PDB file of C-alpha atoms in Angstrom:
ATOM      1  CA  LEU A 338       0.000   0.000   0.000  1.00 59.00           C
ATOM      2  CA  TYR A 339       1.060   3.551  -0.696  1.00 65.00           C
ATOM      3  CA  HIS A 340      -0.129   6.500   1.319  1.00 64.00           C
ATOM      4  CA  VAL A 341       0.303  10.241   1.546  1.00 65.00           C
ATOM      5  CA  GLY A 342      -0.174  11.312   5.139  1.00 70.00           C
ATOM      6  CA  ASP A 343      -2.943   9.593   7.093  1.00 75.00           C
ATOM      7  CA  GLU A 344      -5.815  10.531   4.799  1.00 72.00           C
ATOM      8  CA  TRP A 345      -5.080   9.065   1.373  1.00 66.00           C
ATOM      9  CA  TRP A 346      -4.259   5.409   0.738  1.00 70.00           C
ATOM     10  CA  ASP A 347      -3.802   3.694  -2.609  1.00 70.00           C
ATOM     11  CA  LEU A 348      -3.281   0.067  -3.628  1.00 68.00           C
ATOM     12  CA  CYS A 349      -0.838   0.962  -6.403  1.00 72.00           C
ATOM     13  CA  ALA A 350       2.873   1.026  -5.665  1.00 68.00           C
ATOM     14  CA  GLY A 351       3.294   4.779  -6.109  1.00 67.00           C
ATOM     15  CA  PRO A 352       5.065   7.040  -5.527  1.00 69.00           C
ATOM     16  CA  HIS A 353       2.521   9.832  -5.607  1.00 73.00           C
ATOM     17  CA  VAL A 354       2.779  13.572  -5.184  1.00 79.00           C
ATOM     18  CA  GLU A 355       0.733  15.766  -2.891  1.00 79.00           C
ATOM     19  CA  HIS A 356      -0.179  18.185  -5.702  1.00 84.00           C
ATOM     20  CA  THR A 357       0.394  18.415  -9.439  1.00 84.00           C
ATOM     21  CA  GLY A 358       2.584  21.479  -8.987  1.00 89.00           C
ATOM     22  CA  GLN A 359       5.337  19.061  -7.998  1.00 89.00           C
ATOM     23  CA  ILE A 360       5.341  17.556 -11.510  1.00 89.00           C
ATOM     24  CA  SER A 361       7.302  19.161 -14.333  1.00 93.00           C
ATOM     25  CA  PRO A 362       4.964  19.737 -17.325  1.00 94.00           C
ATOM     26  CA  LYS A 363       7.874  18.736 -19.578  1.00 96.00           C
ATOM     27  CA  ALA A 364       8.009  15.312 -17.915  1.00 95.00           C
ATOM     28  CA  VAL A 365       4.355  14.410 -18.619  1.00 95.00           C
ATOM     29  CA  ASP A 366       3.004  12.715 -21.742  1.00 96.00           C
ATOM     30  CA  LEU A 367      -0.553  11.951 -22.823  1.00 95.00           C
ATOM     31  CA  GLN A 368      -0.584   8.429 -24.255  1.00 94.00           C
ATOM     32  CA  SER A 369      -4.201   7.885 -25.302  1.00 95.00           C
ATOM     33  CA  VAL A 370      -7.830   8.591 -24.523  1.00 96.00           C
ATOM     34  CA  ALA A 371     -10.773   6.204 -24.637  1.00 94.00           C
ATOM     35  CA  GLY A 372     -14.469   6.229 -23.882  1.00 94.00           C
ATOM     36  CA  ALA A 373     -15.965   3.918 -21.300  1.00 90.00           C
ATOM     37  CA  TYR A 374     -19.429   3.514 -19.837  1.00 91.00           C
ATOM     38  CA  TRP A 375     -19.821   3.566 -16.071  1.00 87.00           C
ATOM     39  CA  ARG A 376     -19.619  -0.076 -14.948  1.00 86.00           C
ATOM     40  CA  GLY A 377     -19.931  -1.185 -18.589  1.00 88.00           C
ATOM     41  CA  ASP A 378     -23.589  -0.100 -18.791  1.00 90.00           C
ATOM     42  CA  GLU A 379     -24.221   1.643 -22.115  1.00 91.00           C
ATOM     43  CA  SER A 380     -27.407   3.223 -20.780  1.00 94.00           C
ATOM     44  CA  LYS A 381     -25.248   5.348 -18.465  1.00 91.00           C
ATOM     45  CA  ALA A 382     -23.180   8.368 -19.394  1.00 90.00           C
ATOM     46  CA  MET A 383     -19.909   7.797 -21.214  1.00 92.00           C
ATOM     47  CA  LEU A 384     -16.781   8.677 -19.300  1.00 92.00           C
ATOM     48  CA  THR A 385     -13.382   9.531 -20.729  1.00 93.00           C
ATOM     49  CA  ARG A 386     -10.355   7.532 -19.699  1.00 90.00           C
ATOM     50  CA  ILE A 387      -7.098   9.398 -20.010  1.00 91.00           C
ATOM     51  CA  TYR A 388      -3.901   7.366 -20.141  1.00 92.00           C
ATOM     52  CA  GLY A 389      -0.657   9.147 -19.454  1.00 92.00           C
ATOM     53  CA  THR A 390       2.703   8.892 -17.824  1.00 92.00           C
ATOM     54  CA  ALA A 391       4.695  11.253 -15.630  1.00 90.00           C
ATOM     55  CA  TRP A 392       8.373  11.164 -14.723  1.00 91.00           C
ATOM     56  CA  GLU A 393      10.627  13.058 -12.351  1.00 89.00           C
ATOM     57  CA  THR A 394      12.604  14.630 -15.175  1.00 93.00           C
ATOM     58  CA  PRO A 395      12.151  15.293 -18.901  1.00 96.00           C
ATOM     59  CA  ALA A 396      15.232  13.106 -19.517  1.00 97.00           C
ATOM     60  CA  GLN A 397      13.482  10.116 -17.932  1.00 96.00           C
ATOM     61  CA  LEU A 398      10.419  10.728 -20.127  1.00 97.00           C
ATOM     62  CA  LYS A 399      12.627  10.893 -23.211  1.00 97.00           C
ATOM     63  CA  ALA A 400      14.313   7.598 -22.276  1.00 97.00           C
ATOM     64  CA  TYR A 401      10.890   5.986 -21.728  1.00 96.00           C
ATOM     65  CA  LYS A 402       9.662   7.147 -25.139  1.00 96.00           C
ATOM     66  CA  GLN A 403      12.817   5.802 -26.775  1.00 97.00           C
ATOM     67  CA  ALA A 404      12.303   2.445 -25.044  1.00 96.00           C
ATOM     68  CA  LEU A 405       8.755   2.324 -26.461  1.00 94.00           C
ATOM     69  CA  VAL A 406      10.095   2.978 -29.973  1.00 94.00           C
ATOM     70  CA  GLU A 407      12.666   0.196 -29.574  1.00 94.00           C
ATOM     71  CA  ALA A 408      10.051  -2.212 -28.203  1.00 93.00           C
ATOM     72  CA  LYS A 409       7.779  -1.495 -31.165  1.00 90.00           C
ATOM     73  CA  LYS A 410      10.604  -2.472 -33.542  1.00 90.00           C
ATOM     74  CA  ARG A 411      10.814  -5.859 -31.804  1.00 88.00           C
ATOM     75  CA  ASP A 412       7.071  -6.581 -31.631  1.00 89.00           C
ATOM     76  CA  HIS A 413       6.724 -10.304 -32.339  1.00 86.00           C
ATOM     77  CA  ARG A 414       3.328  -9.804 -33.996  1.00 84.00           C
ATOM     78  CA  VAL A 415       4.813  -7.459 -36.607  1.00 84.00           C
ATOM     79  CA  LEU A 416       8.070  -9.378 -37.040  1.00 85.00           C
ATOM     80  CA  GLY A 417       6.247 -12.682 -37.431  1.00 85.00           C
ATOM     81  CA  LYS A 418       4.250 -11.387 -40.387  1.00 83.00           C
ATOM     82  CA  LYS A 419       7.180  -9.508 -41.880  1.00 84.00           C
ATOM     83  CA  LEU A 420       9.491 -12.536 -41.733  1.00 86.00           C
ATOM     84  CA  ASP A 421       6.707 -14.944 -42.761  1.00 84.00           C
ATOM     85  CA  LEU A 422       7.115 -16.962 -39.566  1.00 83.00           C
ATOM     86  CA  PHE A 423       3.395 -17.615 -39.222  1.00 79.00           C
ATOM     87  CA  SER A 424       1.371 -19.488 -41.790  1.00 75.00           C
ATOM     88  CA  ILE A 425      -2.147 -20.759 -42.103  1.00 74.00           C
ATOM     89  CA  GLN A 426      -2.783 -23.994 -43.952  1.00 77.00           C
ATOM     90  CA  GLU A 427      -6.277 -24.180 -45.397  1.00 80.00           C
ATOM     91  CA  ASP A 428      -6.169 -28.005 -45.553  1.00 78.00           C
ATOM     92  CA  ALA A 429      -5.113 -28.504 -41.939  1.00 64.00           C
TER      93      ALA A 429
END
């Protein structure tokens, strides 16, 4: 458990900050947005999920983005098709 003071507890590993002013705007990146219905019920209002990441320094964010680029180059789903490693036999 992670906590800030005695009032706020979270199950995620953290760390957290007490206020967003402690985060450098240059070390934050919006990754994606998606719509979701409250508890999966389409009769309820749609909410917006915002996925992002925040780092202590802009250099750490840059390194993270570079790691994502490198990981994408090694994606087995893309490489498998590109190198013709996967095949489907109609007769099988």
